[in-house]
Amino acid sequence: MSRHRSALIAWFAVLLLALCFNAKSVSAQRRSPGPVTPIPAPRYILGFSPGDEHTIADWGQITDYFQRLDKASDRVLVQTIGETTLKRSLIVAVISARENIMALAKYKDMQRRLADPRMVTGDEERDRLLQDGKVVIAISCSIHSTEIVASQMSMELAYELATATDADTRAILRNTIILMLPSANPDGVDIVANWYRRTQGTPFEGKEPPELYHHYAGHDDNRDWFMLNLKETKAITRLLWQEWFPEIVYDVHQQGPNGSRFFVPPFFDPPNPHIAPVLLRQVGLLGHKIAADLEAANHPGILTNAVYDTWWHGGFRTAPYFHNSIGILTEAASARLMSASLVTREQLAKSSTRGLRNALEVTTNFPNPWSGGVWRPRDIMNLELGAAHSILSMAANYRLSYLRNFYELSVRALEQQPNGPIAYLVPAGQGRDEAVAKMIDTLIGQGVEVFRLERELHARYGPQFLQRTNSASEKLGDYRMIVAPTDKMIEVPAGSYIVFLAQPQRNNILALFEPQIYPNRLNALGQAERPYDVTGWTLPFQMGVDAPAVIAIQEPPAARRMTLIRQENDVRKDLALALRQGGLSPVADPLGRSVRIGIYKGWTANMDEGWTRYVFDTFNIPYKSLMDADIKQGGLTDNYDVIVLPSQRAREITEGNAPGSYPAEFIGGISSAGTKNLKQFVTEGGTLVCFDAACELPIKQFNLPLRNVLEDLKSTEFYCPGSVLGLEVDTRQPLARAMAGSADAYFINSSAFEATDASVRVIARYAKERLLRSGWLLGEDKLKGRIALAEVSVGKGRVVLFGFRPQHRAQTWGTFQFIWNALSEVR
Ligand SMILES: [Zn+2]
């Protein structure tokens, strides 16, 4: 927008403000008394109404609006809760009745007690908490930045709550405290706003930007909610699970353009076994309330019981289940960013997902199909505002039952269970101090209680692992979980960590420490049904940390609760130190010359590339991002010793975005010239490190003596969509330095190789025994004993081929060492 036009709008805004505003009384000022400030509607500040076609408010405008709302309304308090990855302020607007806003500290304290009944002195205090408490509801907008409408909607919703005087709104304000996050990823709001403005009026208007909309994680910024790698996740997790303990979390998303108009819970199968049934019912109840209200308001196209499941842990709306809270997801059909789209009946007829055969058929979970036409950002906003209102009014009307259910779930979590483990142990002296520190830090960060033994303890404990129930059929992945504890009480050394299950977050601990057994979900043709996200994520397995289950302890432990979270910089310093002490220097070769590393980065917004950068940045390993043009230009040997190709299909690397799909500068990949230059780089002595799908490029283009044995298999034969698998490691190989003979690796529709000649050096194979460690695996015979990590010499250099993802979502600390080895083994 031109400066002239902005000024004009500002002038109009002043004029209009004088005419239309909701004045607030002087007595309502909660801070120092000042002059009456009118409460401005978003359109008078922005110059457009949020949700208007072809408009977009960026993060500066959104935060500015919320600051004004904070100043003008005694119902709104805006707080900065942290800084984003790219150093923007992350804000929350706390919205409630004036008297509640004046007493937030009191309500926070009450929430803490409701979340942990051990802090409640007795029935009398409990009853008082239930009587006086408020339902806390977090609403998070646009964590996925291209799902942009919610961030715009947040201003409208906040304005309505700040100004409305109807009985419904007054009940909401009286009975609830709303934590409004206008965006869980402010950096992405600006990436999308800048891109949208830049492409407006061009053929590319409404397309997604050709870069990750979170600096490291892109879309995976909503896959980090138990790992807490990202600054945004850490800050919001602190707000939710250490400060406010919300009863309800509403995460506002958008889905693809051509299916249902709006998905609301109940979710699809399978549910996670560690979600309390009553919680699943409450999730369903709120979803149906939204659906019923929207139907009543004549919104067609509302879908329940489809697509999205509750199996996977790690999303904004899934983490609450493991904190005894209700997590609601809605997914509105997308427009083209802030431009309208046209959806035809043909497109709707072809749209098919789990729980929906096509978007025109009337079914019980989709009783009122939308018949197609123009779909506008405003349509999305109306659905989201409607859903928010349904949730808020339910919470206000049934305040007591939400509080009671929340409290009772925590009570139940504290009860001793008759069978099964009583705790998990992280024994001292296992030689993975940094991974252990990170894991403990991650647990404490989400509010899990962790104790450190001050004296030794005697306990019966042992590993938990999966065992096949039917050895006759290798095709079927029927597994059960085994605990193999010691016969006798064994001494556990002082300094070990212990995580007791009898704490409010029992279900979170179980969901993170147990191996997952994803149910076999096959259709009538025997094809695997794709899960919503990954199927296994067991934290200690991914992190290479030994964390056995404790069956019994002999004496009350002398232990201290860990409260201090290690500072990130400390961890980094320690890591650098640990690597040096281990004789490992990922940033220098044996002569002390620093290794020059390039990480390939195309214009296809590859999340694996982002996570690779995250891991390198976290460990202070210098690198340069290598763009298509750099690789096409050649001369790589002069500037790099190691080039890393994050997981990406060969064709995507060489061809990139198709001609005409984006402005010219974002078109194409490294091309055949780049492939030739990469080969020359290796021949001249360079190291090419390939993750998972990227192995395809050198295997096929350099004619390496390897073959991906999984390449052409159908899901009736083999399927493994996100699981932890066992590896057998040849520890004599330099690439296996500091690794044990067995390791766990992350496999997500990944690769497995067979060597076609003897020149291939095999560093690790997929395990022949106990291959599935956590998740889902069909057809394990296809994988057993196959090559998982190999090295091949080409000319003076070499190619390192990871069949799995050694840095998956920066969660797999157990296999980072392979990467360091690959970097430091430069000759
Ligand atoms: Zn989303």
mmCIF file of N, CA and C and ligand atoms in Angstrom, residues 143-144 147 213 219 222 252-255 329 331 532, ligand 1:
data_model
loop_
_atom_site.group_PDB
_atom_site.id
_atom_site.type_symbol
_atom_site.label_atom_id
_atom_site.label_comp_id
_atom_site.label_asym_id
_atom_site.label_seq_id
_atom_site.Cartn_x
_atom_site.Cartn_y
_atom_site.Cartn_z
ATOM 1 N N ILE A 143 -1.079 -21.379 13.153
ATOM 2 C CA ILE A 143 0.271 -21.939 13.335
ATOM 3 C C ILE A 143 0.806 -22.325 11.965
ATOM 4 N N HIS A 144 -0.093 -22.763 11.104
ATOM 5 C CA HIS A 144 0.252 -22.987 9.697
ATOM 6 C C HIS A 144 -0.076 -21.702 8.941
ATOM 7 N N GLU A 147 -2.530 -21.025 6.235
ATOM 8 C CA GLU A 147 -3.917 -21.114 6.722
ATOM 9 C C GLU A 147 -4.170 -19.799 7.456
ATOM 10 N N TYR A 213 7.430 -21.696 5.795
ATOM 11 C CA TYR A 213 6.845 -20.564 6.511
ATOM 12 C C TYR A 213 7.144 -20.587 8.006
ATOM 13 N N HIS A 219 5.725 -26.485 7.852
ATOM 14 C CA HIS A 219 4.473 -27.092 8.328
ATOM 15 C C HIS A 219 4.693 -27.945 9.590
ATOM 16 N N ASN A 222 3.942 -27.609 13.670
ATOM 17 C CA ASN A 222 2.895 -28.237 14.482
ATOM 18 C C ASN A 222 3.173 -29.726 14.699
ATOM 19 N N VAL A 252 -6.938 -23.549 15.450
ATOM 20 C CA VAL A 252 -7.719 -23.195 14.255
ATOM 21 C C VAL A 252 -6.881 -23.399 12.981
ATOM 22 N N HIS A 253 -7.329 -24.301 12.143
ATOM 23 C CA HIS A 253 -6.588 -24.638 10.911
ATOM 24 C C HIS A 253 -7.466 -24.522 9.673
ATOM 25 N N GLN A 254 -6.804 -24.651 8.508
ATOM 26 C CA GLN A 254 -7.495 -24.791 7.227
ATOM 27 C C GLN A 254 -6.972 -26.036 6.524
ATOM 28 N N GLN A 255 -7.858 -26.670 5.779
ATOM 29 C CA GLN A 255 -7.475 -27.867 5.030
ATOM 30 C C GLN A 255 -7.442 -27.552 3.531
ATOM 31 N N LEU A 329 -9.692 -29.281 17.213
ATOM 32 C CA LEU A 329 -9.143 -28.860 15.928
ATOM 33 C C LEU A 329 -10.303 -28.561 15.008
ATOM 34 N N GLU A 331 -10.838 -27.456 10.809
ATOM 35 C CA GLU A 331 -10.127 -27.302 9.538
ATOM 36 C C GLU A 331 -11.124 -26.764 8.514
ATOM 37 N N TYR A 532 -2.791 -40.394 10.041
ATOM 38 C CA TYR A 532 -2.751 -38.955 9.854
ATOM 39 C C TYR A 532 -1.326 -38.419 9.906
HETATM 40 ZN ZN ZN B 1 -2.912 -26.769 9.494
#
